[in-house]
Amino acid sequence: MIHFKDVSFAYKEGKWAVRHINFTVNKGEFVSIIGGNGSGKSTIARLSDGLLLPQEGSVFVDEINSRAKKDEFFIKEKVGIVFQNPDNQFVGTTVEEDIAFGLENIGVERVEAKARIEQISSLLGIDKYLHGSPSYLSGGEKQKVAIASVLVMQPDYLVMDEITALLDPVSRKEVLNLVHSIAENKNIGVLYITHITEEVIKSDKVLVLHKGEKIKEGAPAVILQDMKLLRSAGVASLPSVIISEDLRKHGIISASFVDEEDLIGSLCSN
Amino acid sequence: MLELKNVFVTYDPNTIFMSNALVDISLMIKKNESVGIVGRIGSGKSTLIQLFNGLIKPDNGAVLLDNDDINSKQIDIRKVRKKVGIVFQYPEEQFFAETVFAEVAFGPKNMGMRETELKDAVFSALKDMGFSSEKIAQRSPFSLSGGEKRRVAIASIIAMNPDILVLDEPMAGMDFNGKEKLSKYIKNEIKNGRTVVFVTHNMEELLEIADRVIALDEGKKVFDGRVRDFFSDEKLIEKIGIDIPSVVRMRNKLKKYYSDIPFCRTPLEISSYLKKRYRH
């Protein structure tokens, strides 16, 4: 479990980037954090694997405090992070070398490394690129390579910091679906950070962040129907919810719908 | 009026790296239009807009502004750039001035605007981009929020009062609040008679702001027409890797049951239609 216990962090003294944050991510659980620019989302990503250490409160990964200097590597092995821009994360001249980098660093044997790389890259559908250069890949493919480099380390938790922000809409959906299916199959806990409302629909729970504070936590169906809450957090509401709320106010339908199909169904049945 | 006639642009001609950035593009942008340019990364969108004010010259074909070839020797390119103002991606990264006023005044000053007019031009451009208080002018542009910076950068082009305002991914990297504001001000510019051409990956943005779409694929123009016709061409949309916006998708599904539902650009247009329907 990743456990944030009353965590506060400031880059500059007296200016809290995140304040009194509490939440947990269990193995196999998909937790999303949504918020506008400057809400503290990326700070939470960096706190979750010890890249940043909190000034107040504690971050625990499987009960190990991220401040414990001797367990630094334990936490880095348990928690894999993927960032927004895959170009900033490439180190190798071929895709394979790139994915192997982390494994070599922790001294995984060649045969074992090769097996892991083959398995993960075929899972992500990037095995055909292994011997090519990462610089010729499209944005979506690059991001899959970045995810593969983290997955070969066999983490228990994945932290995804706006990983689809620079992708086109089609690869955006593809990458998100991939993360969902990996999390499920490998029983990995995911902390998925985004500002795109649509992306949190299939999460187990959603945290809404605003100016460094968690203003709400709940099931996606509940959070996404709260247009007022989302607006105050600087996040867009789903078109399906905007339409249903407007119709509900006028007594045309009785409930609000997150799912487009459900809305259409209710409008077309009577 | 801006016109491209059979334009070809080739990068690295006569080398093994030669690639065709644009192939035989003809198009016309008329006064008061709002045009969205779409296509995958590398489809030629950015090359296309750089032709509009002579930053790139065509290898073949011509670019005409009000019927003059902008690349002919008789044309003063500065006058072209005053008429066609381009705002590039992440324009705020190029801020350099100490105050917002100096930042916005830089362009028109260089274009030879007199001091007396300069102040009005700067404040009117800032007002256009939603800064009603004049206090903002004395602040450092670097002290602003991301959304404010973007709007100041656009104001610095508007201050030259271009006939055509060209924006390359104006909303890139902005959150919902920032986008909502900027979209409002861009729509105001269109309402007030400015011709606006913008490059975008965001289909909601296209739907909300543009009347017309030009789609590029591998350097070729593959669509030029009304937004509503663009979104009904499903084959083309799939081919160029575009996702149909949720509003269009829902409207199309509703059309099977509500055959008279018009084309809708926003969720509230859909609910307004339904409300009217249920009232009867």
JSON list of N, CA and C in Angstrom, two decimals, chain A residues 143-202:
[
{"chain": "A", "resi": 143, "resn": "GLN", "atom": "N", "xyz": [5.78, 6.70, -25.32]},
{"chain": "A", "resi": 143, "resn": "GLN", "atom": "CA", "xyz": [5.25, 6.61, -23.98]},
{"chain": "A", "resi": 143, "resn": "GLN", "atom": "C", "xyz": [5.13, 5.14, -23.54]},
{"chain": "A", "resi": 144, "resn": "LYS", "atom": "N", "xyz": [4.81, 4.26, -24.52]},
{"chain": "A", "resi": 144, "resn": "LYS", "atom": "CA", "xyz": [4.76, 2.83, -24.20]},
{"chain": "A", "resi": 144, "resn": "LYS", "atom": "C", "xyz": [6.14, 2.31, -23.83]},
{"chain": "A", "resi": 145, "resn": "VAL", "atom": "N", "xyz": [7.17, 2.80, -24.51]},
{"chain": "A", "resi": 145, "resn": "VAL", "atom": "CA", "xyz": [8.55, 2.40, -24.15]},
{"chain": "A", "resi": 145, "resn": "VAL", "atom": "C", "xyz": [8.87, 2.85, -22.73]},
{"chain": "A", "resi": 146, "resn": "ALA", "atom": "N", "xyz": [8.46, 4.06, -22.40]},
{"chain": "A", "resi": 146, "resn": "ALA", "atom": "CA", "xyz": [8.71, 4.57, -21.05]},
{"chain": "A", "resi": 146, "resn": "ALA", "atom": "C", "xyz": [7.99, 3.69, -20.01]},
{"chain": "A", "resi": 147, "resn": "ILE", "atom": "N", "xyz": [6.78, 3.28, -20.33]},
{"chain": "A", "resi": 147, "resn": "ILE", "atom": "CA", "xyz": [6.02, 2.42, -19.41]},
{"chain": "A", "resi": 147, "resn": "ILE", "atom": "C", "xyz": [6.72, 1.05, -19.30]},
{"chain": "A", "resi": 148, "resn": "ALA", "atom": "N", "xyz": [7.20, 0.54, -20.44]},
{"chain": "A", "resi": 148, "resn": "ALA", "atom": "CA", "xyz": [7.90, -0.75, -20.43]},
{"chain": "A", "resi": 148, "resn": "ALA", "atom": "C", "xyz": [9.14, -0.70, -19.55]},
{"chain": "A", "resi": 149, "resn": "SER", "atom": "N", "xyz": [9.90, 0.41, -19.65]},
{"chain": "A", "resi": 149, "resn": "SER", "atom": "CA", "xyz": [11.14, 0.52, -18.86]},
{"chain": "A", "resi": 149, "resn": "SER", "atom": "C", "xyz": [10.83, 0.46, -17.37]},
{"chain": "A", "resi": 150, "resn": "VAL", "atom": "N", "xyz": [9.67, 0.94, -16.99]},
{"chain": "A", "resi": 150, "resn": "VAL", "atom": "CA", "xyz": [9.29, 0.90, -15.59]},
{"chain": "A", "resi": 150, "resn": "VAL", "atom": "C", "xyz": [8.77, -0.49, -15.22]},
{"chain": "A", "resi": 151, "resn": "LEU", "atom": "N", "xyz": [7.97, -1.09, -16.13]},
{"chain": "A", "resi": 151, "resn": "LEU", "atom": "CA", "xyz": [7.36, -2.39, -15.82]},
{"chain": "A", "resi": 151, "resn": "LEU", "atom": "C", "xyz": [8.37, -3.53, -15.70]},
{"chain": "A", "resi": 152, "resn": "VAL", "atom": "N", "xyz": [9.47, -3.47, -16.47]},
{"chain": "A", "resi": 152, "resn": "VAL", "atom": "CA", "xyz": [10.46, -4.55, -16.38]},
{"chain": "A", "resi": 152, "resn": "VAL", "atom": "C", "xyz": [11.09, -4.63, -14.99]},
{"chain": "A", "resi": 153, "resn": "MET", "atom": "N", "xyz": [11.00, -3.54, -14.26]},
{"chain": "A", "resi": 153, "resn": "MET", "atom": "CA", "xyz": [11.54, -3.54, -12.90]},
{"chain": "A", "resi": 153, "resn": "MET", "atom": "C", "xyz": [10.61, -4.25, -11.93]},
{"chain": "A", "resi": 154, "resn": "GLN", "atom": "N", "xyz": [9.48, -4.71, -12.44]},
{"chain": "A", "resi": 154, "resn": "GLN", "atom": "CA", "xyz": [8.46, -5.42, -11.65]},
{"chain": "A", "resi": 154, "resn": "GLN", "atom": "C", "xyz": [8.03, -4.68, -10.40]},
{"chain": "A", "resi": 155, "resn": "PRO", "atom": "N", "xyz": [7.56, -3.46, -10.59]},
{"chain": "A", "resi": 155, "resn": "PRO", "atom": "CA", "xyz": [7.11, -2.67, -9.43]},
{"chain": "A", "resi": 155, "resn": "PRO", "atom": "C", "xyz": [5.75, -3.17, -8.93]},
{"chain": "A", "resi": 156, "resn": "ASP", "atom": "N", "xyz": [5.43, -2.85, -7.71]},
{"chain": "A", "resi": 156, "resn": "ASP", "atom": "CA", "xyz": [4.10, -3.16, -7.19]},
{"chain": "A", "resi": 156, "resn": "ASP", "atom": "C", "xyz": [3.15, -2.00, -7.41]},
{"chain": "A", "resi": 157, "resn": "TYR", "atom": "N", "xyz": [3.75, -0.83, -7.61]},
{"chain": "A", "resi": 157, "resn": "TYR", "atom": "CA", "xyz": [2.92, 0.37, -7.82]},
{"chain": "A", "resi": 157, "resn": "TYR", "atom": "C", "xyz": [3.44, 1.17, -9.00]},
{"chain": "A", "resi": 158, "resn": "LEU", "atom": "N", "xyz": [2.49, 1.77, -9.74]},
{"chain": "A", "resi": 158, "resn": "LEU", "atom": "CA", "xyz": [2.86, 2.64, -10.84]},
{"chain": "A", "resi": 158, "resn": "LEU", "atom": "C", "xyz": [2.30, 4.03, -10.58]},
{"chain": "A", "resi": 159, "resn": "VAL", "atom": "N", "xyz": [3.14, 5.05, -10.77]},
{"chain": "A", "resi": 159, "resn": "VAL", "atom": "CA", "xyz": [2.65, 6.42, -10.66]},
{"chain": "A", "resi": 159, "resn": "VAL", "atom": "C", "xyz": [2.76, 7.03, -12.05]},
{"chain": "A", "resi": 160, "resn": "MET", "atom": "N", "xyz": [1.64, 7.52, -12.56]},
{"chain": "A", "resi": 160, "resn": "MET", "atom": "CA", "xyz": [1.60, 8.04, -13.92]},
{"chain": "A", "resi": 160, "resn": "MET", "atom": "C", "xyz": [1.28, 9.53, -13.85]},
{"chain": "A", "resi": 161, "resn": "ASP", "atom": "N", "xyz": [2.26, 10.37, -14.20]},
{"chain": "A", "resi": 161, "resn": "ASP", "atom": "CA", "xyz": [2.06, 11.82, -14.06]},
{"chain": "A", "resi": 161, "resn": "ASP", "atom": "C", "xyz": [1.72, 12.43, -15.42]},
{"chain": "A", "resi": 162, "resn": "GLU", "atom": "N", "xyz": [0.46, 12.59, -15.71]},
{"chain": "A", "resi": 162, "resn": "GLU", "atom": "CA", "xyz": [-0.03, 13.18, -16.96]},
{"chain": "A", "resi": 162, "resn": "GLU", "atom": "C", "xyz": [0.63, 12.54, -18.19]},
{"chain": "A", "resi": 163, "resn": "ILE", "atom": "N", "xyz": [0.63, 11.22, -18.21]},
{"chain": "A", "resi": 163, "resn": "ILE", "atom": "CA", "xyz": [1.36, 10.53, -19.27]},
{"chain": "A", "resi": 163, "resn": "ILE", "atom": "C", "xyz": [0.73, 10.67, -20.65]},
{"chain": "A", "resi": 164, "resn": "THR", "atom": "N", "xyz": [-0.54, 11.12, -20.72]},
{"chain": "A", "resi": 164, "resn": "THR", "atom": "CA", "xyz": [-1.16, 11.24, -22.04]},
{"chain": "A", "resi": 164, "resn": "THR", "atom": "C", "xyz": [-1.24, 12.67, -22.53]},
{"chain": "A", "resi": 165, "resn": "ALA", "atom": "N", "xyz": [-0.70, 13.61, -21.73]},
{"chain": "A", "resi": 165, "resn": "ALA", "atom": "CA", "xyz": [-0.90, 15.03, -22.03]},
{"chain": "A", "resi": 165, "resn": "ALA", "atom": "C", "xyz": [-0.36, 15.43, -23.41]},
{"chain": "A", "resi": 166, "resn": "LEU", "atom": "N", "xyz": [0.71, 14.80, -23.86]},
{"chain": "A", "resi": 166, "resn": "LEU", "atom": "CA", "xyz": [1.30, 15.23, -25.14]},
{"chain": "A", "resi": 166, "resn": "LEU", "atom": "C", "xyz": [0.91, 14.30, -26.29]},
{"chain": "A", "resi": 167, "resn": "LEU", "atom": "N", "xyz": [-0.04, 13.40, -26.04]},
{"chain": "A", "resi": 167, "resn": "LEU", "atom": "CA", "xyz": [-0.41, 12.43, -27.09]},
{"chain": "A", "resi": 167, "resn": "LEU", "atom": "C", "xyz": [-1.66, 12.88, -27.84]},
{"chain": "A", "resi": 168, "resn": "ASP", "atom": "N", "xyz": [-1.82, 12.34, -29.08]},
{"chain": "A", "resi": 168, "resn": "ASP", "atom": "CA", "xyz": [-3.04, 12.64, -29.80]},
{"chain": "A", "resi": 168, "resn": "ASP", "atom": "C", "xyz": [-4.17, 11.80, -29.20]},
{"chain": "A", "resi": 169, "resn": "PRO", "atom": "N", "xyz": [-5.43, 12.21, -29.46]},
{"chain": "A", "resi": 169, "resn": "PRO", "atom": "CA", "xyz": [-6.56, 11.58, -28.77]},
{"chain": "A", "resi": 169, "resn": "PRO", "atom": "C", "xyz": [-6.62, 10.07, -28.95]},
{"chain": "A", "resi": 170, "resn": "VAL", "atom": "N", "xyz": [-6.23, 9.55, -30.11]},
{"chain": "A", "resi": 170, "resn": "VAL", "atom": "CA", "xyz": [-6.34, 8.12, -30.35]},
{"chain": "A", "resi": 170, "resn": "VAL", "atom": "C", "xyz": [-5.31, 7.36, -29.51]},
{"chain": "A", "resi": 171, "resn": "SER", "atom": "N", "xyz": [-4.04, 7.80, -29.53]},
{"chain": "A", "resi": 171, "resn": "SER", "atom": "CA", "xyz": [-3.05, 7.10, -28.69]},
{"chain": "A", "resi": 171, "resn": "SER", "atom": "C", "xyz": [-3.30, 7.33, -27.21]},
{"chain": "A", "resi": 172, "resn": "ARG", "atom": "N", "xyz": [-3.93, 8.45, -26.89]},
{"chain": "A", "resi": 172, "resn": "ARG", "atom": "CA", "xyz": [-4.26, 8.74, -25.50]},
{"chain": "A", "resi": 172, "resn": "ARG", "atom": "C", "xyz": [-5.15, 7.63, -24.93]},
{"chain": "A", "resi": 173, "resn": "LYS", "atom": "N", "xyz": [-6.19, 7.29, -25.68]},
{"chain": "A", "resi": 173, "resn": "LYS", "atom": "CA", "xyz": [-7.12, 6.24, -25.23]},
{"chain": "A", "resi": 173, "resn": "LYS", "atom": "C", "xyz": [-6.41, 4.89, -25.15]},
{"chain": "A", "resi": 174, "resn": "GLU", "atom": "N", "xyz": [-5.58, 4.63, -26.16]},
{"chain": "A", "resi": 174, "resn": "GLU", "atom": "CA", "xyz": [-4.88, 3.35, -26.22]},
{"chain": "A", "resi": 174, "resn": "GLU", "atom": "C", "xyz": [-3.98, 3.17, -24.99]},
{"chain": "A", "resi": 175, "resn": "VAL", "atom": "N", "xyz": [-3.20, 4.21, -24.69]},
{"chain": "A", "resi": 175, "resn": "VAL", "atom": "CA", "xyz": [-2.27, 4.12, -23.55]},
{"chain": "A", "resi": 175, "resn": "VAL", "atom": "C", "xyz": [-3.02, 3.95, -22.23]},
{"chain": "A", "resi": 176, "resn": "LEU", "atom": "N", "xyz": [-4.11, 4.69, -22.08]},
{"chain": "A", "resi": 176, "resn": "LEU", "atom": "CA", "xyz": [-4.88, 4.58, -20.83]},
{"chain": "A", "resi": 176, "resn": "LEU", "atom": "C", "xyz": [-5.47, 3.17, -20.67]},
{"chain": "A", "resi": 177, "resn": "ASN", "atom": "N", "xyz": [-6.03, 2.63, -21.74]},
{"chain": "A", "resi": 177, "resn": "ASN", "atom": "CA", "xyz": [-6.58, 1.27, -21.68]},
{"chain": "A", "resi": 177, "resn": "ASN", "atom": "C", "xyz": [-5.52, 0.25, -21.31]},
{"chain": "A", "resi": 178, "resn": "LEU", "atom": "N", "xyz": [-4.32, 0.48, -21.87]},
{"chain": "A", "resi": 178, "resn": "LEU", "atom": "CA", "xyz": [-3.21, -0.41, -21.59]},
{"chain": "A", "resi": 178, "resn": "LEU", "atom": "C", "xyz": [-2.86, -0.39, -20.10]},
{"chain": "A", "resi": 179, "resn": "VAL", "atom": "N", "xyz": [-2.81, 0.80, -19.53]},
{"chain": "A", "resi": 179, "resn": "VAL", "atom": "CA", "xyz": [-2.47, 0.92, -18.12]},
{"chain": "A", "resi": 179, "resn": "VAL", "atom": "C", "xyz": [-3.53, 0.19, -17.27]},
{"chain": "A", "resi": 180, "resn": "HIS", "atom": "N", "xyz": [-4.79, 0.38, -17.63]},
{"chain": "A", "resi": 180, "resn": "HIS", "atom": "CA", "xyz": [-5.86, -0.32, -16.90]},
{"chain": "A", "resi": 180, "resn": "HIS", "atom": "C", "xyz": [-5.67, -1.83, -16.96]},
{"chain": "A", "resi": 181, "resn": "SER", "atom": "N", "xyz": [-5.38, -2.37, -18.16]},
{"chain": "A", "resi": 181, "resn": "SER", "atom": "CA", "xyz": [-5.32, -3.82, -18.27]},
{"chain": "A", "resi": 181, "resn": "SER", "atom": "C", "xyz": [-4.08, -4.38, -17.57]},
{"chain": "A", "resi": 182, "resn": "ILE", "atom": "N", "xyz": [-2.97, -3.65, -17.62]},
{"chain": "A", "resi": 182, "resn": "ILE", "atom": "CA", "xyz": [-1.76, -4.11, -16.92]},
{"chain": "A", "resi": 182, "resn": "ILE", "atom": "C", "xyz": [-2.00, -4.14, -15.42]},
{"chain": "A", "resi": 183, "resn": "ALA", "atom": "N", "xyz": [-2.61, -3.07, -14.91]},
{"chain": "A", "resi": 183, "resn": "ALA", "atom": "CA", "xyz": [-2.84, -2.97, -13.47]},
{"chain": "A", "resi": 183, "resn": "ALA", "atom": "C", "xyz": [-3.67, -4.15, -13.00]},
{"chain": "A", "resi": 184, "resn": "GLU", "atom": "N", "xyz": [-4.67, -4.49, -13.81]},
{"chain": "A", "resi": 184, "resn": "GLU", "atom": "CA", "xyz": [-5.55, -5.58, -13.45]},
{"chain": "A", "resi": 184, "resn": "GLU", "atom": "C", "xyz": [-4.81, -6.92, -13.50]},
{"chain": "A", "resi": 185, "resn": "ASN", "atom": "N", "xyz": [-4.13, -7.16, -14.62]},
{"chain": "A", "resi": 185, "resn": "ASN", "atom": "CA", "xyz": [-3.48, -8.46, -14.81]},
{"chain": "A", "resi": 185, "resn": "ASN", "atom": "C", "xyz": [-2.34, -8.71, -13.86]},
{"chain": "A", "resi": 186, "resn": "LYS", "atom": "N", "xyz": [-1.59, -7.64, -13.53]},
{"chain": "A", "resi": 186, "resn": "LYS", "atom": "CA", "xyz": [-0.40, -7.83, -12.72]},
{"chain": "A", "resi": 186, "resn": "LYS", "atom": "C", "xyz": [-0.62, -7.44, -11.27]},
{"chain": "A", "resi": 187, "resn": "ASN", "atom": "N", "xyz": [-1.88, -7.12, -10.94]},
{"chain": "A", "resi": 187, "resn": "ASN", "atom": "CA", "xyz": [-2.21, -6.72, -9.58]},
{"chain": "A", "resi": 187, "resn": "ASN", "atom": "C", "xyz": [-1.33, -5.57, -9.08]},
{"chain": "A", "resi": 188, "resn": "ILE", "atom": "N", "xyz": [-1.17, -4.56, -9.96]},
{"chain": "A", "resi": 188, "resn": "ILE", "atom": "CA", "xyz": [-0.35, -3.40, -9.61]},
{"chain": "A", "resi": 188, "resn": "ILE", "atom": "C", "xyz": [-1.28, -2.28, -9.13]},
{"chain": "A", "resi": 189, "resn": "GLY", "atom": "N", "xyz": [-0.84, -1.55, -8.12]},
{"chain": "A", "resi": 189, "resn": "GLY", "atom": "CA", "xyz": [-1.60, -0.38, -7.68]},
{"chain": "A", "resi": 189, "resn": "GLY", "atom": "C", "xyz": [-1.19, 0.81, -8.53]},
{"chain": "A", "resi": 190, "resn": "VAL", "atom": "N", "xyz": [-2.17, 1.57, -9.06]},
{"chain": "A", "resi": 190, "resn": "VAL", "atom": "CA", "xyz": [-1.85, 2.68, -9.95]},
{"chain": "A", "resi": 190, "resn": "VAL", "atom": "C", "xyz": [-2.31, 4.00, -9.34]},
{"chain": "A", "resi": 191, "resn": "LEU", "atom": "N", "xyz": [-1.41, 4.98, -9.36]},
{"chain": "A", "resi": 191, "resn": "LEU", "atom": "CA", "xyz": [-1.79, 6.35, -9.02]},
{"chain": "A", "resi": 191, "resn": "LEU", "atom": "C", "xyz": [-1.72, 7.13, -10.33]},
{"chain": "A", "resi": 192, "resn": "TYR", "atom": "N", "xyz": [-2.89, 7.47, -10.86]},
{"chain": "A", "resi": 192, "resn": "TYR", "atom": "CA", "xyz": [-2.97, 8.05, -12.20]},
{"chain": "A", "resi": 192, "resn": "TYR", "atom": "C", "xyz": [-3.32, 9.53, -12.09]},
{"chain": "A", "resi": 193, "resn": "ILE", "atom": "N", "xyz": [-2.38, 10.38, -12.51]},
{"chain": "A", "resi": 193, "resn": "ILE", "atom": "CA", "xyz": [-2.56, 11.82, -12.35]},
{"chain": "A", "resi": 193, "resn": "ILE", "atom": "C", "xyz": [-2.91, 12.46, -13.68]},
{"chain": "A", "resi": 194, "resn": "THR", "atom": "N", "xyz": [-3.97, 13.26, -13.69]},
{"chain": "A", "resi": 194, "resn": "THR", "atom": "CA", "xyz": [-4.43, 13.81, -14.97]},
{"chain": "A", "resi": 194, "resn": "THR", "atom": "C", "xyz": [-5.21, 15.11, -14.78]},
{"chain": "A", "resi": 195, "resn": "HIS", "atom": "N", "xyz": [-5.39, 15.87, -15.86]},
{"chain": "A", "resi": 195, "resn": "HIS", "atom": "CA", "xyz": [-6.34, 16.98, -15.78]},
{"chain": "A", "resi": 195, "resn": "HIS", "atom": "C", "xyz": [-7.50, 16.74, -16.75]},
{"chain": "A", "resi": 196, "resn": "ILE", "atom": "N", "xyz": [-7.53, 15.53, -17.35]},
{"chain": "A", "resi": 196, "resn": "ILE", "atom": "CA", "xyz": [-8.57, 15.22, -18.32]},
{"chain": "A", "resi": 196, "resn": "ILE", "atom": "C", "xyz": [-9.67, 14.39, -17.65]},
{"chain": "A", "resi": 197, "resn": "THR", "atom": "N", "xyz": [-10.84, 14.98, -17.53]},
{"chain": "A", "resi": 197, "resn": "THR", "atom": "CA", "xyz": [-11.93, 14.36, -16.77]},
{"chain": "A", "resi": 197, "resn": "THR", "atom": "C", "xyz": [-12.27, 12.96, -17.26]},
{"chain": "A", "resi": 198, "resn": "GLU", "atom": "N", "xyz": [-12.39, 12.83, -18.59]},
{"chain": "A", "resi": 198, "resn": "GLU", "atom": "CA", "xyz": [-12.75, 11.55, -19.19]},
{"chain": "A", "resi": 198, "resn": "GLU", "atom": "C", "xyz": [-11.89, 10.39, -18.70]},
{"chain": "A", "resi": 199, "resn": "GLU", "atom": "N", "xyz": [-10.61, 10.69, -18.41]},
{"chain": "A", "resi": 199, "resn": "GLU", "atom": "CA", "xyz": [-9.67, 9.62, -18.08]},
{"chain": "A", "resi": 199, "resn": "GLU", "atom": "C", "xyz": [-9.89, 8.97, -16.72]},
{"chain": "A", "resi": 200, "resn": "VAL", "atom": "N", "xyz": [-10.70, 9.58, -15.86]},
{"chain": "A", "resi": 200, "resn": "VAL", "atom": "CA", "xyz": [-10.84, 9.02, -14.51]},
{"chain": "A", "resi": 200, "resn": "VAL", "atom": "C", "xyz": [-12.08, 8.12, -14.39]},
{"chain": "A", "resi": 201, "resn": "ILE", "atom": "N", "xyz": [-12.87, 8.03, -15.45]},
{"chain": "A", "resi": 201, "resn": "ILE", "atom": "CA", "xyz": [-14.15, 7.31, -15.40]},
{"chain": "A", "resi": 201, "resn": "ILE", "atom": "C", "xyz": [-14.01, 5.89, -14.87]},
{"chain": "A", "resi": 202, "resn": "LYS", "atom": "N", "xyz": [-12.97, 5.16, -15.34]},
{"chain": "A", "resi": 202, "resn": "LYS", "atom": "CA", "xyz": [-12.86, 3.75, -14.95]},
{"chain": "A", "resi": 202, "resn": "LYS", "atom": "C", "xyz": [-12.04, 3.50, -13.68]}
]
